[in-house]
mmCIF file of C-alpha atoms in Angstrom:
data_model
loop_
_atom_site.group_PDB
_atom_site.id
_atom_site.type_symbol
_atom_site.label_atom_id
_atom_site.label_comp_id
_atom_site.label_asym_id
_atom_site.label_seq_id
_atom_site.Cartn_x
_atom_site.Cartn_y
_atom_site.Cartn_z
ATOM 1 C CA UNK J 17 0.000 0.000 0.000
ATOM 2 C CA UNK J 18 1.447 3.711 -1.086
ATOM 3 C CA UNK J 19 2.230 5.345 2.392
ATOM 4 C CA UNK J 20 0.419 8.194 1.241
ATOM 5 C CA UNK J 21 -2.778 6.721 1.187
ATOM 6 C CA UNK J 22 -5.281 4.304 2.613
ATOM 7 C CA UNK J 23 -9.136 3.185 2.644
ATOM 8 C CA UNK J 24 -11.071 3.804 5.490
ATOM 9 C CA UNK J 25 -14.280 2.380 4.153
ATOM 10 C CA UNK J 26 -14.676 0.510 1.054
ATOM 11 C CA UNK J 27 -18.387 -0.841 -0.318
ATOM 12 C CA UNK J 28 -17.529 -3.580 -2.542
ATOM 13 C CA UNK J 29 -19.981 -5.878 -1.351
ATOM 14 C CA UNK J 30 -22.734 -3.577 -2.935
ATOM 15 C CA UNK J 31 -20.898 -1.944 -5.719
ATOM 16 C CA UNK J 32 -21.239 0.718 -4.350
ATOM 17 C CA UNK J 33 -23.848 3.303 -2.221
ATOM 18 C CA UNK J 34 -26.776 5.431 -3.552
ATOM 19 C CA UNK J 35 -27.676 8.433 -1.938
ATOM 20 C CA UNK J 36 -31.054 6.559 -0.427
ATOM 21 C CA UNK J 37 -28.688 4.259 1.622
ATOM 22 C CA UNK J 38 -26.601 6.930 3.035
ATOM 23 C CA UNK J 39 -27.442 9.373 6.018
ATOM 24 C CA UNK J 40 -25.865 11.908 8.610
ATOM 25 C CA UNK J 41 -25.544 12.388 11.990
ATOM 26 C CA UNK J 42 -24.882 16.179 12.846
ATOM 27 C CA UNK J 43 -23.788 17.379 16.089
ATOM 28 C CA UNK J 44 -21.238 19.657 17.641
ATOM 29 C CA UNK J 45 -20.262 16.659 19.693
ATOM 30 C CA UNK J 46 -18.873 15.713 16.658
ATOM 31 C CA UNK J 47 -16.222 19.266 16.052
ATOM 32 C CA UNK J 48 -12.922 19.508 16.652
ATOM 33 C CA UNK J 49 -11.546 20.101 20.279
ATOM 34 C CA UNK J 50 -9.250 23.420 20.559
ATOM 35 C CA UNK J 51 -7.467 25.428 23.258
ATOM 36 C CA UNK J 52 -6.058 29.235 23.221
ATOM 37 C CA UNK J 53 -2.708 28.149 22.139
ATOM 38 C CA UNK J 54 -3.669 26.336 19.631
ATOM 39 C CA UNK J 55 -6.528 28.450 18.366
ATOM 40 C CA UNK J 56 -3.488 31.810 18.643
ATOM 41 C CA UNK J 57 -1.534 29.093 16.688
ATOM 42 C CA UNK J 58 -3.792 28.603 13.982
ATOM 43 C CA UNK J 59 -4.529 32.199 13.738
ATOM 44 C CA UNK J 60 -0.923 33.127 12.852
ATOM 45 C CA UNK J 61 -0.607 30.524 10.470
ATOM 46 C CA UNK J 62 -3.970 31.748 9.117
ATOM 47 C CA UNK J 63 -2.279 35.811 8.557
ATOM 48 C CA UNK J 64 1.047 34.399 7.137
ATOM 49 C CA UNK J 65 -1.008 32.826 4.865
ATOM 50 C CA UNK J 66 -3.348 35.448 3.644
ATOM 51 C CA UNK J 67 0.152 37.532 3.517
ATOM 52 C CA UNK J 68 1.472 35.489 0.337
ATOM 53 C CA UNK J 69 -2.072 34.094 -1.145
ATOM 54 C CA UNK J 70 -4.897 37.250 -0.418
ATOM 55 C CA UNK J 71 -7.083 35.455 -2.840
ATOM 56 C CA UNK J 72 -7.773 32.577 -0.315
ATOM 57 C CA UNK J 73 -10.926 33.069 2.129
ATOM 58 C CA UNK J 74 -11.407 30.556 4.995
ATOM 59 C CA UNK J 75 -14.688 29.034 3.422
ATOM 60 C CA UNK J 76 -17.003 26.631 6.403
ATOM 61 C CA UNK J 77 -16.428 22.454 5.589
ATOM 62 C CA UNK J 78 -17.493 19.385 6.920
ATOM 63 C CA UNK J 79 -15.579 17.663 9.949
ATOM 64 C CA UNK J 80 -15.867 13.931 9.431
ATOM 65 C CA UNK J 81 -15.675 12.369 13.066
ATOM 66 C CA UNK J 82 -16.788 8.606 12.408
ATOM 67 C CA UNK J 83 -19.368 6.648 10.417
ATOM 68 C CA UNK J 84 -21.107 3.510 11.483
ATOM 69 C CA UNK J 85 -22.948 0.639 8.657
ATOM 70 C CA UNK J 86 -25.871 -0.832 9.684
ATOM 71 C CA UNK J 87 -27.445 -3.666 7.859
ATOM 72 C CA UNK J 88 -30.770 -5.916 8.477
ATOM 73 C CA UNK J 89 -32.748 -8.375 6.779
ATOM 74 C CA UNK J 90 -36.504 -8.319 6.571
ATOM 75 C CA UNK J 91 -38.019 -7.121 9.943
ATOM 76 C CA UNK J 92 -34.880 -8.995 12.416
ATOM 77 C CA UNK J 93 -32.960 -6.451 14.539
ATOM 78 C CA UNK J 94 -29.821 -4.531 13.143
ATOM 79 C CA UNK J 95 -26.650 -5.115 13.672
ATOM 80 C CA UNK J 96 -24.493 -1.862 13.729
ATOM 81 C CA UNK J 97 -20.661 -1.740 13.121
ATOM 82 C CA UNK J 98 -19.332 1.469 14.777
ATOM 83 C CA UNK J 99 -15.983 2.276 13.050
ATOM 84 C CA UNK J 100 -14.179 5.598 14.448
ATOM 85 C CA UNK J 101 -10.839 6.524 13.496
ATOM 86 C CA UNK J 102 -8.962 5.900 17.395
ATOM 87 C CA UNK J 103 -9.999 2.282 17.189
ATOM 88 C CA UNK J 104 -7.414 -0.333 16.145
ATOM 89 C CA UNK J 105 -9.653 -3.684 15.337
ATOM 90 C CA UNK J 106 -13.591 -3.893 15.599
ATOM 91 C CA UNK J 107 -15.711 -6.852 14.660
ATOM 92 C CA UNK J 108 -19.028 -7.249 14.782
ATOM 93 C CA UNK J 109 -20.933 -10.402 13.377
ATOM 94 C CA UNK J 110 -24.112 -9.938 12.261
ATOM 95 C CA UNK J 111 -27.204 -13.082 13.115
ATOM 96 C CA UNK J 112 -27.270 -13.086 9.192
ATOM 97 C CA UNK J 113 -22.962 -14.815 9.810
ATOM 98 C CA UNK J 114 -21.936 -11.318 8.176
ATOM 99 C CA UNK J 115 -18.918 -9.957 9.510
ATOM 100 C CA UNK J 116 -17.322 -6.083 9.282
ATOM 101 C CA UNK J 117 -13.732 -6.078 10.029
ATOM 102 C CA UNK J 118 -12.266 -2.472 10.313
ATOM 103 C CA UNK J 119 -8.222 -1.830 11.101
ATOM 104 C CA UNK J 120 -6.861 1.943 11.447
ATOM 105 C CA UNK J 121 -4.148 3.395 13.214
ATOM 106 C CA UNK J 122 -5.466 6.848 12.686
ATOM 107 C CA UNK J 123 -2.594 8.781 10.670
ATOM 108 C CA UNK J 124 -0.534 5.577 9.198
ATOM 109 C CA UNK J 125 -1.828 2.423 8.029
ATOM 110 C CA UNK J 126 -4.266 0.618 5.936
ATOM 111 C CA UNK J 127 -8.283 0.659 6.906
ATOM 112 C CA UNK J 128 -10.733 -1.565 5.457
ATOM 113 C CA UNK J 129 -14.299 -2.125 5.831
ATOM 114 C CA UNK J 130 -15.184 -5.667 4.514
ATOM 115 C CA UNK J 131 -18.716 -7.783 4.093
ATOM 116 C CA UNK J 132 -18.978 -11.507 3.172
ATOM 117 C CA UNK J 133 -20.219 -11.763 -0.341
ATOM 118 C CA UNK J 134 -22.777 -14.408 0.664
ATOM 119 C CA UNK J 135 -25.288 -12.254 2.154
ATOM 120 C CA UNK J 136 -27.925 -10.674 -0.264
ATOM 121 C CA UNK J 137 -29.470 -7.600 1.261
ATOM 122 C CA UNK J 138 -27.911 -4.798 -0.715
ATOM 123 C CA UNK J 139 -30.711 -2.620 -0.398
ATOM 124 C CA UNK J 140 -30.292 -3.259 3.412
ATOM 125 C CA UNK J 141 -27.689 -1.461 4.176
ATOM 126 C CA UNK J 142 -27.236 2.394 5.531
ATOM 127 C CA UNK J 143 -24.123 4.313 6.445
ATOM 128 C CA UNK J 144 -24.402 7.028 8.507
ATOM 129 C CA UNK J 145 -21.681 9.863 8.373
ATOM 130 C CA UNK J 146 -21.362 11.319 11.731
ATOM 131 C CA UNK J 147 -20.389 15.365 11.250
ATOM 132 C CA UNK J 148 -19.437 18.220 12.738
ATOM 133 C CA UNK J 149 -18.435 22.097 11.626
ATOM 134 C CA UNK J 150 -14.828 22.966 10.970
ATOM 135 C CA UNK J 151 -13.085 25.539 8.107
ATOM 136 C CA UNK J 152 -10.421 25.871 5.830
ATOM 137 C CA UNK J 153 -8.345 28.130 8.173
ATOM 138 C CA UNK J 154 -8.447 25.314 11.254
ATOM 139 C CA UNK J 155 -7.527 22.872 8.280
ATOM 140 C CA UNK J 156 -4.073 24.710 7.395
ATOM 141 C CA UNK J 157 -3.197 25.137 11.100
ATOM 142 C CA UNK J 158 -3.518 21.823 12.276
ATOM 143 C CA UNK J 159 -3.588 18.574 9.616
ATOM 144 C CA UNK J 160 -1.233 21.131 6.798
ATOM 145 C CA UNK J 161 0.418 22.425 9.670
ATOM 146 C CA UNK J 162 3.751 20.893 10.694
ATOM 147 C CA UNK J 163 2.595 20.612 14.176
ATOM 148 C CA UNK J 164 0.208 17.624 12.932
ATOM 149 C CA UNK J 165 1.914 15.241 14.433
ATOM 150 C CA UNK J 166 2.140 16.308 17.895
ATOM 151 C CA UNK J 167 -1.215 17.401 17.582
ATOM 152 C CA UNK J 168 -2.287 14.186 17.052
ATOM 153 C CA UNK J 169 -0.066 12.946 20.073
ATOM 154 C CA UNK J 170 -1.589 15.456 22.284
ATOM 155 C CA UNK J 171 -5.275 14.620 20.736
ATOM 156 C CA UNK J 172 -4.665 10.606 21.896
ATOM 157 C CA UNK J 173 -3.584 11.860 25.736
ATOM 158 C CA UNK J 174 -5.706 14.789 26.234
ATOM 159 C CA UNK J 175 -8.647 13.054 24.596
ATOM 160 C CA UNK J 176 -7.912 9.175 23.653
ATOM 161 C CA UNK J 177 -8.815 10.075 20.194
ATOM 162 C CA UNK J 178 -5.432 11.274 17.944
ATOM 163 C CA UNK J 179 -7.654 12.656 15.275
ATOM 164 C CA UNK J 180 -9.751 15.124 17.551
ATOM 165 C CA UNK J 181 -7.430 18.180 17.279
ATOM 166 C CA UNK J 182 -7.421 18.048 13.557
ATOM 167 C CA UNK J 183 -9.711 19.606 11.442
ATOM 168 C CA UNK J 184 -10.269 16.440 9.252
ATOM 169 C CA UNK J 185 -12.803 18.460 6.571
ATOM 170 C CA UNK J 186 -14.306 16.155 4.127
ATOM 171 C CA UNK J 187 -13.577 16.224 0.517
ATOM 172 C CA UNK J 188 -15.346 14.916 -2.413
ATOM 173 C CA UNK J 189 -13.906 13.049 -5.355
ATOM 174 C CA UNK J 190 -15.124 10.995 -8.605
ATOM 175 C CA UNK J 191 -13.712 8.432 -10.548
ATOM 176 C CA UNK J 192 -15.546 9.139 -14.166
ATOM 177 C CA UNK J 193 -15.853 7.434 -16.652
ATOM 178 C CA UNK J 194 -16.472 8.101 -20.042
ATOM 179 C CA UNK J 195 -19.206 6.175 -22.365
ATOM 180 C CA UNK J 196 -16.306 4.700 -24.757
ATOM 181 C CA UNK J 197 -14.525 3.964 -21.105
ATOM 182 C CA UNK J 198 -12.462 6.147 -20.749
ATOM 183 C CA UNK J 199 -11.374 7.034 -16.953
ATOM 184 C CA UNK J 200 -10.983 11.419 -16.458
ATOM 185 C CA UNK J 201 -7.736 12.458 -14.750
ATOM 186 C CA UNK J 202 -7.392 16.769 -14.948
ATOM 187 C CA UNK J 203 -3.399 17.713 -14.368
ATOM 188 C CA UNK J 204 -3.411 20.493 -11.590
ATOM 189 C CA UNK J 205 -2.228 23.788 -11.662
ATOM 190 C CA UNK J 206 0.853 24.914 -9.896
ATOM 191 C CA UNK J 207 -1.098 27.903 -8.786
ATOM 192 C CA UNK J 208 -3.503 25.157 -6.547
ATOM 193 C CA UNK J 209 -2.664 24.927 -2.480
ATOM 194 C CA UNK J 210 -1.796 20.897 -2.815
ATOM 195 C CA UNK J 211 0.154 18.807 -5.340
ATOM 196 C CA UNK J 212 0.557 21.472 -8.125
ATOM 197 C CA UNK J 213 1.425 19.239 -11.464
ATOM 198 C CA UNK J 214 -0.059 16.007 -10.666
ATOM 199 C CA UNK J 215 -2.578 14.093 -11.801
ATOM 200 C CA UNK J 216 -6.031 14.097 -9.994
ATOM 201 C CA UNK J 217 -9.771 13.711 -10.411
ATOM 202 C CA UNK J 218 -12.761 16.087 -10.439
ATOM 203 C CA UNK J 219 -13.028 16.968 -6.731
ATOM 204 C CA UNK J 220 -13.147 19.401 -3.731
ATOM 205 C CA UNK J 221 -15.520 19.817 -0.480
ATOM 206 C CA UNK J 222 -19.559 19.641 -0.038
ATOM 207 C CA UNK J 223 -20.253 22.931 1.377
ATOM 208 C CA UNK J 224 -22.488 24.090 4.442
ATOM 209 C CA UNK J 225 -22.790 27.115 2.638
ATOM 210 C CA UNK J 226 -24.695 25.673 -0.368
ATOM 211 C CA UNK J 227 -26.958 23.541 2.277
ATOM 212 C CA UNK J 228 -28.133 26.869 3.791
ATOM 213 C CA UNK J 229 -28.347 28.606 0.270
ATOM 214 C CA UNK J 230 -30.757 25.585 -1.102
ATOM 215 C CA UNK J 231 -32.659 25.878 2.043
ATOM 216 C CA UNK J 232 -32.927 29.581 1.502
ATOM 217 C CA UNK J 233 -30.924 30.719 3.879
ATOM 218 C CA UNK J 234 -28.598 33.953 3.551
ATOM 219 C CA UNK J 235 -25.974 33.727 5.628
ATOM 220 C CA UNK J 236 -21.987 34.641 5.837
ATOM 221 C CA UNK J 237 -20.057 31.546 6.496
ATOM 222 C CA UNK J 238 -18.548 32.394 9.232
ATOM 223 C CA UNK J 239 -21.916 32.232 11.202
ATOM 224 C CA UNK J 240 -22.827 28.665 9.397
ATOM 225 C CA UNK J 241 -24.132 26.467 12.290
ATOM 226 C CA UNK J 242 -24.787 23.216 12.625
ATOM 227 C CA UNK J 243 -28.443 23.792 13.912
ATOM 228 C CA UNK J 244 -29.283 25.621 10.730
ATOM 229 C CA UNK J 245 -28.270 22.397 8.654
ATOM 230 C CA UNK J 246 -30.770 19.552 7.949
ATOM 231 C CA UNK J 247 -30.080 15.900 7.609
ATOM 232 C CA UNK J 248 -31.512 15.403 4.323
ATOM 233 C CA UNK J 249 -30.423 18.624 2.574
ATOM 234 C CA UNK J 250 -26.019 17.905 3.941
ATOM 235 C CA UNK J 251 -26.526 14.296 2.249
ATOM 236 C CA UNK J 252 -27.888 16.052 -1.345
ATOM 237 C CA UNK J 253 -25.064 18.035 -0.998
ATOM 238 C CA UNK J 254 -22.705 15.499 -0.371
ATOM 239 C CA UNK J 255 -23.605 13.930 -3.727
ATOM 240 C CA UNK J 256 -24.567 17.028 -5.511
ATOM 241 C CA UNK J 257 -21.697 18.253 -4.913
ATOM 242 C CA UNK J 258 -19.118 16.122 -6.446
ATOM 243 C CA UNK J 259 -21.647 16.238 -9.923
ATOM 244 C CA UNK J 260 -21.312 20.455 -9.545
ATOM 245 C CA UNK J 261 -17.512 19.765 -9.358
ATOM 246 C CA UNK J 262 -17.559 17.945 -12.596
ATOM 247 C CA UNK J 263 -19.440 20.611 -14.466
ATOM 248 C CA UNK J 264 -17.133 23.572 -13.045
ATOM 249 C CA UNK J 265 -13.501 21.835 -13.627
ATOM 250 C CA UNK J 266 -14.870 19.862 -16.984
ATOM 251 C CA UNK J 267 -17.258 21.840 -18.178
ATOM 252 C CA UNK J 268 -19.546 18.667 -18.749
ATOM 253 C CA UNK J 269 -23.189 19.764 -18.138
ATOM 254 C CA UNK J 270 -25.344 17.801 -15.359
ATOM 255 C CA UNK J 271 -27.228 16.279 -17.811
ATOM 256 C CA UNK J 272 -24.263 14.022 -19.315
ATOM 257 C CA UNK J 273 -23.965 12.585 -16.082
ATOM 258 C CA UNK J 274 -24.826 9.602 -13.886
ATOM 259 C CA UNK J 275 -25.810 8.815 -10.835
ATOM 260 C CA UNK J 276 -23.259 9.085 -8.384
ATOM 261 C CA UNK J 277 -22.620 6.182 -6.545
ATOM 262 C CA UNK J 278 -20.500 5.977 -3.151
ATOM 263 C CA UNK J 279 -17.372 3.621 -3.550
ATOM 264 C CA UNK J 280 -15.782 4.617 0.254
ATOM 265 C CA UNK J 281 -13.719 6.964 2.007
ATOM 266 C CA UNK J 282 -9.946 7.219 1.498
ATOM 267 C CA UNK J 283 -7.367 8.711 3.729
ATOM 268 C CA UNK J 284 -4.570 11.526 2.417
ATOM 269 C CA UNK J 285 -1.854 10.383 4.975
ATOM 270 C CA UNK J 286 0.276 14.031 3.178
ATOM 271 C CA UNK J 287 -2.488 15.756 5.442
ATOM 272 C CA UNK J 288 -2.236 13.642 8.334
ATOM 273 C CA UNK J 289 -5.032 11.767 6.947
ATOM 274 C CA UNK J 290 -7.404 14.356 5.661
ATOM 275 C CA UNK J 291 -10.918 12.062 4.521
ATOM 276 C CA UNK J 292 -12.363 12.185 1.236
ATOM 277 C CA UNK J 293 -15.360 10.488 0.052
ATOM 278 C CA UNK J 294 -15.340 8.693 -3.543
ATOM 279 C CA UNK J 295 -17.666 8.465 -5.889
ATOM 280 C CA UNK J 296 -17.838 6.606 -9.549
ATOM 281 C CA UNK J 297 -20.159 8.204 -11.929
ATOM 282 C CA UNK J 298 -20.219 7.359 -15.279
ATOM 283 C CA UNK J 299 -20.381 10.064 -18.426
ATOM 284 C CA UNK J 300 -22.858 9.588 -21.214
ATOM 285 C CA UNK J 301 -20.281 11.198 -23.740
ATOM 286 C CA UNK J 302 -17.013 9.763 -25.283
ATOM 287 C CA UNK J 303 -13.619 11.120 -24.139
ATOM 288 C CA UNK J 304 -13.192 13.495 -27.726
ATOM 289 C CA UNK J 305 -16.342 15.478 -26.420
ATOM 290 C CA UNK J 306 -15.325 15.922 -22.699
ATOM 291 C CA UNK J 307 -11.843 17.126 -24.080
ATOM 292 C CA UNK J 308 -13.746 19.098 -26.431
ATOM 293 C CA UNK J 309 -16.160 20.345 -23.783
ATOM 294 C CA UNK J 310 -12.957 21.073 -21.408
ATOM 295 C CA UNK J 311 -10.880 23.094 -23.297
ATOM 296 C CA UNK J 312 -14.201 25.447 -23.779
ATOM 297 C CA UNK J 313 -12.939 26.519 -19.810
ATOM 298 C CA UNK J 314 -15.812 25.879 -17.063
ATOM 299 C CA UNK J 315 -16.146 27.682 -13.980
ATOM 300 C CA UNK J 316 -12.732 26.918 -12.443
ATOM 301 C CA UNK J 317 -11.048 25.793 -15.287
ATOM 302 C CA UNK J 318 -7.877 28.020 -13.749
ATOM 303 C CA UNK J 319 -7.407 25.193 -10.973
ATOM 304 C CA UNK J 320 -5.641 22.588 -13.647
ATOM 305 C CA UNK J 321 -3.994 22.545 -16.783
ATOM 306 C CA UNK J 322 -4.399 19.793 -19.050
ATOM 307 C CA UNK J 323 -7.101 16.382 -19.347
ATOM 308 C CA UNK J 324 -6.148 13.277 -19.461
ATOM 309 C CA UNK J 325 -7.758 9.678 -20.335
ATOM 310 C CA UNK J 326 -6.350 6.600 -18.956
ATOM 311 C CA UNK J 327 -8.478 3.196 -20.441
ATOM 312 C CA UNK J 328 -10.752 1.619 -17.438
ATOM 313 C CA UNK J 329 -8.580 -1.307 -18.007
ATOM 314 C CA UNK J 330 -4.858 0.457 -16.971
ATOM 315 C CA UNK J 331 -6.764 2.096 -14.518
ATOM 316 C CA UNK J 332 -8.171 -1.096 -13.042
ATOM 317 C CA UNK J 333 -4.383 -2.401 -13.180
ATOM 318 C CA UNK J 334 -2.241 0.568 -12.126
ATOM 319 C CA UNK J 335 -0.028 -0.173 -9.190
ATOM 320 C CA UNK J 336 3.143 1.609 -7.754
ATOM 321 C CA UNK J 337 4.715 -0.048 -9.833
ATOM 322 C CA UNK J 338 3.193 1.982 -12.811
ATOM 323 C CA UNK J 339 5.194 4.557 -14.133
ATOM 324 C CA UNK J 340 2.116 7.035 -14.397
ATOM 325 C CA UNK J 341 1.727 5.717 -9.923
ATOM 326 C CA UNK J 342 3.924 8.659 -9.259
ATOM 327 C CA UNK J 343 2.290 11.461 -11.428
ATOM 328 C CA UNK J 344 -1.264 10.681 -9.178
ATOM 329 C CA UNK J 345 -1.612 13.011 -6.457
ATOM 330 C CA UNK J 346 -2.919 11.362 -3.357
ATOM 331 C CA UNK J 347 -6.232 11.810 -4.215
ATOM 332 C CA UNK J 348 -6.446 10.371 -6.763
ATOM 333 C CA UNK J 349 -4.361 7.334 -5.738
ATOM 334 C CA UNK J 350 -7.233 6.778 -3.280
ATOM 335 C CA UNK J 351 -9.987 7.024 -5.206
ATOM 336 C CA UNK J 352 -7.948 4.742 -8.175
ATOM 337 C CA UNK J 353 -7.357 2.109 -4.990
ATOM 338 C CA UNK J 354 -11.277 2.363 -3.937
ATOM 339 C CA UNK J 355 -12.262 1.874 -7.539
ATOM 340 C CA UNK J 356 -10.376 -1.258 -8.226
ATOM 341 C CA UNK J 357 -11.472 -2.728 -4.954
ATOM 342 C CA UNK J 358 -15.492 -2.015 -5.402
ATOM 343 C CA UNK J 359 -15.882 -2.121 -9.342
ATOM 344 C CA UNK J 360 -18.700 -0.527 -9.411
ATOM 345 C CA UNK J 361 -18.700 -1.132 -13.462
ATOM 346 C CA UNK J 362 -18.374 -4.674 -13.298
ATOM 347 C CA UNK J 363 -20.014 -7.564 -12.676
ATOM 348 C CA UNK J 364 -17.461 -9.857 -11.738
ATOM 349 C CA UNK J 365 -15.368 -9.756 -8.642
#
């Protein structure tokens, strides 16, 4: 497994989630702890910052805390696996003989979330995302801060949980694929805060902002809170979202595109394990009229430079042992590692 990356939570028994079998939890509970040094910390980082990059505005995210997957059959009693990051091994085995088997270290290794591929209740099964509030400014002073790692020693003593210092905001990613199956890969920009020059996916961050906005609520985001935020509306968002972030960095309308299904959550170990929920959607149009449709320039077309098409057959075989491994940027790695684990394409295992 690359260092830089691992899988928190996989879903290759069902090939993947649809937004009907995936909730949220939202609490403050669930927000990052702080204290006056660290907040006076995070503050100066925050001004040094805004020194060299004025552009940059400290925009409200998503804290991921944990998750849990429940699964039943018919009308017999759940049986809930509870998987937060500070826990090492959990098993739980269902009545149905199903077992989840989750391993994590919380900023290092590989984390899996596995089902046996006997059972047959696909339709059964929920994840629930359990949330809190953080920002971009608490992300660059503690996980792209070089303090991580003693934050996250000081998180496991103060708090027994490593990851409760950090601001762990939630990205959004997609692995799509084109109708003549193609996979998308965008090179970034150097002007972008993270892995200028690599090769990534469509992505970014489901936004509080645009929850409150589609609930018609004007409001500065600063002043986002959690109680203003309704279950329903944060998980449209969350798949929403990644769809709007096709259409601004490929300029592919709405229209041309699938539904996105949920493939897992991977872990960007470069940000002391920053979590970013993937997604495969597939693209009704062949990979001459994306790149046509691309280098029209969408909405943030300034964040990368240059498309790329790798065949869903390399992609289902890259390895660090291919030379384009390298050019990925984490991100990408993850969701490339969470596609060929799920196939959500495929029929076969």
């Amino acid at each position: 497994m690359d260092p830089e990356v691992s899988l928190l939570l996989h879903c290759a028994h069902w090939k993947g989630l649809r937004k009907c079998q995936v909730q949220v939890e939202l609490s403050e509970r669930y927000n990052r702890q702080t204290d006056p040094a660290l907040e006076e910390h995070i503050e100066k980082l925050w001004k040094e910052r805004l020194a060299k990059e004025p552009w940059i505005f400290n925009g409200a995210k998503f804290r991921l805390h944990s998750f849990s997957l429940a699964c039943h059959k018919n009308s017999e009693a759940e049986d809930t696996y509870n998987k937060n990051y500070k826990e090492d091994v959990v098993e739980c085995n269902t009545k149905q003989g199903v077992t989840f088997s989750a391993i994590d270290d919380c900023v290092g290794n590989r984390a899996t979330a596995l089902a046996s591929k006997e059972s047959r209740w696909q339709e059964e099964c929920v994840l629930t995302l359990r949330l809190g509030l953080t920002n971009y400014k608490d992300y660059l002073g503690t996980n792209w801060s070089g303090q991580a790692e003693e934050l996250c020693r000081r998180g496991e003593m103060e708090f027994d949980d490593a990851l409760s210092l950090l601001a762990q905001p939630l990205g959004v990613g997609a692995i799509l694929c084109t109708v003549d199956e193609q996979i998308v890969f965008i090179r970034r920009s150097q002007r972008v805060a993270e892995a200028g020059g690599l090769l990534d996916i469509p992505g970014g961050h489901p936004e509080p902002k645009a929850v409150c906005e589609n609930l018609g609520l004007k409001i500065c985001e600063e002043k986002i809170s959690l109680v203003m935020l309704g279950p329903v509306a944060v998980v449209t968002e969350l798949f929403s979202s990644v769809c709007a972030e096709i259409r601004d960095e490929i300029n592919i309308p709405l229209n041309f595109l699938g539904e996105p299904l949920l493939i897992g959550i991977a872990l960007n170990h470069t940000s002391a394990g920053r979590p970013s929920a993937e997604f495969y959607i597939s693209c009704s149009l062949t990979s001459d009229q994306v790149k046509r449709l691309y280098l029209k320039g969408g909405a943030e077309a300034n964040e990368s430079t240059d498309i790329i098409f790798v065949s869903k057959k390399t992609v289902l075989q890259l390895d660090q042992t291919s030379n384009l491994w390298p050019e990925l940027c984490p991100s990408a790695k993850g969701a490339v590692l969470l596609y060929q684990t799920v196939k959500p394409d495929t029929n076969g295992d």
